[in-house]
Amino acid sequence: MVYLHQEEYVVSIGNIVMETHPQQYTRYQLDSDMVDGWWDGVNIRREKISRTVQWGDFDSESFKDSRIITFKGAAVAKSIYELQAMRDEFTGVLHGRDMEWMRVTSKSAGDRYVKVGLEDSPKWVKLTDTTAIFQISFYAPDPRVYGEEKSTTIWVNDGFGGLDYPINYELDYNTQISTSSESIINMGNVISYPVFELRGDFPAGLT
């Protein structure tokens, strides 16, 4: 069970940074209980073909639908002029750009990323000279939420030669060749398995 009112997280998109820190001054304060489409899953779509003389439907492949993410909160300014500038900044988010990476940082999940565009026009309702409430919805055509980019480097030993007799100790079986390094990047929340492709002339086989 996730208690959103106890979770603290930061949403960054364009020049907008929305935060949940009730004890601190924040220009765009998120309401933790009014976040839709981020923590839950998405709808499933498939082609439904009924069996004419049998029970049920034909088995068909299913796909996850796109993701709609909505944030609601309050804007707090130190002056009437700052609130007007915040309004212009908020309603102009992603202006002139179709898609951009949005980052959501939380204590429980760290940094997560999703590529989004505007789903609807941002909503802004002024309450006082220095406060307003807002709502903004984003459309993510790719429903997957990606984790931090992680990379590592593997080293490939020299594929030529072998042991020379008589053998002289110490033996080093793991001599690193800097020119044979290769970066591996995994950015996502889906389990993935590496695929290794080895090319060369190994008459005695490869272990």
CSV table of C-alpha atoms in Angstrom, one decimal:
chain,number,residue,atom,x,y,z
A,1,MET,CA,0.0,0.0,0.0
A,2,VAL,CA,1.3,3.5,-0.9
A,3,TYR,CA,0.5,6.4,1.3
A,4,LEU,CA,0.8,9.3,-1.1
A,5,HIS,CA,0.3,11.9,1.6
A,6,GLN,CA,3.5,10.7,3.3
A,7,GLU,CA,5.5,10.6,0.0
A,8,GLU,CA,7.7,13.5,-1.0
A,9,TYR,CA,8.5,14.0,-4.7
A,10,VAL,CA,9.5,16.5,-7.2
A,11,VAL,CA,8.2,16.8,-10.8
A,12,SER,CA,10.4,18.6,-13.3
A,13,ILE,CA,9.1,19.5,-16.8
A,14,GLY,CA,10.4,22.4,-18.9
A,15,ASN,CA,11.0,25.3,-16.6
A,16,ILE,CA,8.4,24.1,-14.1
A,17,VAL,CA,9.3,22.4,-10.8
A,18,MET,CA,6.4,21.1,-8.7
A,19,GLU,CA,7.1,19.8,-5.2
A,20,THR,CA,5.4,18.3,-2.2
A,21,HIS,CA,7.1,20.0,0.8
A,22,PRO,CA,4.3,21.3,3.1
A,23,GLN,CA,6.8,22.6,5.7
A,24,GLN,CA,8.8,24.6,3.1
A,25,TYR,CA,8.1,27.5,0.7
A,26,THR,CA,7.6,26.1,-2.8
A,27,ARG,CA,6.3,28.1,-5.8
A,28,TYR,CA,4.4,25.2,-7.2
A,29,GLN,CA,3.1,22.9,-4.4
A,30,LEU,CA,1.7,19.6,-5.5
A,31,ASP,CA,-1.3,18.0,-3.8
A,32,SER,CA,-0.1,14.4,-3.2
A,33,ASP,CA,-3.6,13.0,-3.1
A,34,MET,CA,-4.5,14.6,-6.5
A,35,VAL,CA,-2.0,12.8,-8.8
A,36,ASP,CA,-3.7,10.6,-11.4
A,37,GLY,CA,-2.1,8.3,-13.9
A,38,TRP,CA,1.4,8.2,-12.5
A,39,TRP,CA,1.4,5.5,-9.8
A,40,ASP,CA,-1.3,3.3,-11.4
A,41,GLY,CA,-1.2,1.2,-14.6
A,42,VAL,CA,-2.8,1.9,-18.0
A,43,ASN,CA,-5.7,0.4,-19.9
A,44,ILE,CA,-5.2,-2.7,-22.1
A,45,ARG,CA,-6.4,-2.8,-25.7
A,46,ARG,CA,-6.8,-5.7,-28.0
A,47,GLU,CA,-8.8,-6.7,-31.1
A,48,LYS,CA,-11.9,-8.6,-29.9
A,49,ILE,CA,-13.2,-11.3,-32.3
A,50,SER,CA,-16.0,-13.4,-31.1
A,51,ARG,CA,-16.2,-17.2,-31.8
A,52,THR,CA,-19.4,-17.6,-33.8
A,53,VAL,CA,-20.2,-21.2,-32.6
A,54,GLN,CA,-18.0,-21.4,-29.5
A,55,TRP,CA,-17.8,-19.8,-26.1
A,56,GLY,CA,-15.7,-16.6,-25.7
A,57,ASP,CA,-13.4,-14.9,-28.2
A,58,PHE,CA,-10.4,-15.8,-30.3
A,59,ASP,CA,-7.1,-15.3,-28.6
A,60,SER,CA,-5.5,-12.0,-29.7
A,61,GLU,CA,-2.4,-10.1,-28.7
A,62,SER,CA,-2.9,-7.3,-26.1
A,63,PHE,CA,-1.2,-4.0,-25.9
A,64,LYS,CA,-0.9,-1.3,-23.2
A,65,ASP,CA,-2.6,1.9,-24.0
A,66,SER,CA,-1.0,5.4,-23.7
A,67,ARG,CA,-0.7,7.1,-20.3
A,68,ILE,CA,-2.5,10.3,-19.1
A,69,ILE,CA,-0.9,12.0,-16.1
A,70,THR,CA,-2.6,14.8,-14.2
A,71,PHE,CA,-1.2,17.0,-11.5
A,72,LYS,CA,-3.1,19.4,-9.2
A,73,GLY,CA,-1.8,21.8,-6.7
A,74,ALA,CA,-1.4,25.3,-5.5
A,75,ALA,CA,0.8,28.2,-6.7
A,76,VAL,CA,2.2,30.4,-3.9
A,77,ALA,CA,4.1,33.7,-4.7
A,78,LYS,CA,5.7,36.3,-2.6
A,79,SER,CA,4.1,39.2,-4.6
A,80,ILE,CA,1.4,39.9,-7.1
A,81,TYR,CA,4.0,40.4,-9.7
A,82,GLU,CA,5.6,37.0,-9.1
A,83,LEU,CA,2.3,35.3,-9.2
A,84,GLN,CA,1.6,36.8,-12.7
A,85,ALA,CA,5.1,35.7,-13.9
A,86,MET,CA,4.3,32.2,-12.5
A,87,ARG,CA,1.0,32.1,-14.3
A,88,ASP,CA,2.7,33.0,-17.6
A,89,GLU,CA,5.4,30.4,-17.0
A,90,PHE,CA,2.9,27.7,-16.1
A,91,THR,CA,0.5,28.2,-19.0
A,92,GLY,CA,3.4,28.4,-21.4
A,93,VAL,CA,5.0,25.0,-20.4
A,94,LEU,CA,6.0,22.9,-23.4
A,95,HIS,CA,5.1,25.9,-25.7
A,96,GLY,CA,6.5,25.1,-29.2
A,97,ARG,CA,7.7,21.6,-28.2
A,98,ASP,CA,5.6,18.5,-28.9
A,99,MET,CA,7.3,16.1,-26.5
A,100,GLU,CA,9.8,16.4,-23.7
A,101,TRP,CA,11.1,14.2,-20.9
A,102,MET,CA,9.5,14.7,-17.5
A,103,ARG,CA,11.3,13.6,-14.4
A,104,VAL,CA,9.6,12.6,-11.2
A,105,THR,CA,11.9,12.2,-8.2
A,106,SER,CA,10.6,10.5,-5.0
A,107,LYS,CA,12.0,9.0,-1.9
A,108,SER,CA,10.7,5.5,-2.6
A,109,ALA,CA,11.5,5.2,-6.3
A,110,GLY,CA,14.3,7.7,-7.0
A,111,ASP,CA,14.3,9.3,-10.5
A,112,ARG,CA,11.8,8.1,-13.0
A,113,TYR,CA,11.3,9.5,-16.5
A,114,VAL,CA,8.5,9.5,-19.1
A,115,LYS,CA,8.3,11.4,-22.4
A,116,VAL,CA,5.2,13.6,-22.5
A,117,GLY,CA,3.3,16.3,-24.3
A,118,LEU,CA,0.3,18.4,-23.2
A,119,GLU,CA,-3.0,16.5,-23.1
A,120,ASP,CA,-5.0,19.7,-22.5
A,121,SER,CA,-4.5,23.3,-21.8
A,122,PRO,CA,-3.1,24.1,-18.3
A,123,LYS,CA,-5.7,25.3,-15.8
A,124,TRP,CA,-5.0,28.3,-13.6
A,125,VAL,CA,-7.5,29.8,-11.1
A,126,LYS,CA,-6.4,32.8,-9.1
A,127,LEU,CA,-7.5,32.8,-5.5
A,128,THR,CA,-5.7,35.9,-4.0
A,129,ASP,CA,-3.0,38.3,-5.1
A,130,THR,CA,-0.3,35.8,-4.2
A,131,THR,CA,-2.0,32.3,-4.5
A,132,ALA,CA,-3.7,30.3,-7.2
A,133,ILE,CA,-4.7,26.7,-7.8
A,134,PHE,CA,-3.6,24.8,-11.0
A,135,GLN,CA,-4.2,21.6,-12.9
A,136,ILE,CA,-2.1,20.2,-15.8
A,137,SER,CA,-2.4,17.0,-17.7
A,138,PHE,CA,0.2,15.3,-19.8
A,139,TYR,CA,-0.1,12.7,-22.6
A,140,ALA,CA,2.6,9.9,-22.7
A,141,PRO,CA,2.3,7.9,-26.0
A,142,ASP,CA,4.8,5.4,-24.5
A,143,PRO,CA,3.1,4.1,-21.2
A,144,ARG,CA,6.3,2.8,-19.7
A,145,VAL,CA,8.0,4.8,-16.9
A,146,TYR,CA,11.7,4.6,-17.2
A,147,GLY,CA,14.3,4.4,-14.4
A,148,GLU,CA,17.7,6.0,-14.1
A,149,GLU,CA,20.2,5.3,-16.8
A,150,LYS,CA,22.7,2.8,-15.7
A,151,SER,CA,25.9,1.8,-17.6
A,152,THR,CA,28.8,-0.5,-17.1
A,153,THR,CA,31.9,-1.5,-19.1
A,154,ILE,CA,32.9,-5.0,-20.1
A,155,TRP,CA,36.4,-6.0,-21.1
A,156,VAL,CA,37.3,-8.5,-23.8
A,157,ASN,CA,40.5,-10.5,-23.5
A,158,ASP,CA,42.8,-10.8,-26.5
A,159,GLY,CA,41.5,-13.6,-28.7
A,160,PHE,CA,44.8,-14.5,-30.2
A,161,GLY,CA,47.6,-16.8,-29.0
A,162,GLY,CA,47.3,-18.9,-25.9
A,163,LEU,CA,49.6,-20.4,-23.3
A,164,ASP,CA,53.3,-20.7,-24.2
A,165,TYR,CA,55.2,-23.7,-22.9
A,166,PRO,CA,57.0,-24.1,-20.7
A,167,ILE,CA,54.5,-22.1,-18.5
A,168,ASN,CA,55.9,-19.2,-16.5
A,169,TYR,CA,53.9,-18.2,-13.4
A,170,GLU,CA,52.1,-15.9,-12.4
A,171,LEU,CA,49.4,-16.3,-15.1
A,172,ASP,CA,47.0,-13.4,-15.8
A,173,TYR,CA,43.8,-14.6,-17.5
A,174,ASN,CA,42.0,-11.3,-17.3
A,175,THR,CA,44.3,-8.8,-19.0
A,176,GLN,CA,42.2,-5.8,-19.8
A,177,ILE,CA,42.5,-4.3,-23.3
A,178,SER,CA,41.2,-0.7,-23.2
A,179,THR,CA,40.5,-0.6,-26.9
A,180,SER,CA,38.0,-3.5,-26.4
A,181,SER,CA,35.8,-1.8,-23.9
A,182,GLU,CA,32.1,-1.5,-24.6
A,183,SER,CA,29.5,0.5,-22.7
A,184,ILE,CA,26.2,-1.2,-21.7
A,185,ILE,CA,23.2,1.0,-21.0
A,186,ASN,CA,19.9,-0.1,-19.4
A,187,MET,CA,17.3,2.5,-18.9
A,188,GLY,CA,13.9,1.2,-18.0
A,189,ASN,CA,11.6,-0.7,-15.6
A,190,VAL,CA,11.3,-3.9,-17.7
A,191,ILE,CA,13.7,-6.8,-17.1
A,192,SER,CA,16.0,-7.1,-20.0
A,193,TYR,CA,18.7,-9.7,-20.8
A,194,PRO,CA,21.9,-8.9,-22.6
A,195,VAL,CA,22.7,-10.4,-26.0
A,196,PHE,CA,26.3,-11.2,-26.7
A,197,GLU,CA,27.6,-11.6,-30.3
A,198,LEU,CA,31.1,-12.9,-30.6
A,199,ARG,CA,32.9,-12.9,-34.0
A,200,GLY,CA,36.3,-14.3,-34.7
A,201,ASP,CA,38.4,-17.3,-35.7
A,202,PHE,CA,38.4,-19.7,-32.8
A,203,PRO,CA,39.4,-23.2,-34.1
A,204,ALA,CA,39.6,-24.7,-30.7
A,205,GLY,CA,36.2,-23.3,-29.7
A,206,LEU,CA,35.3,-20.7,-27.1
A,207,THR,CA,34.7,-21.1,-23.4
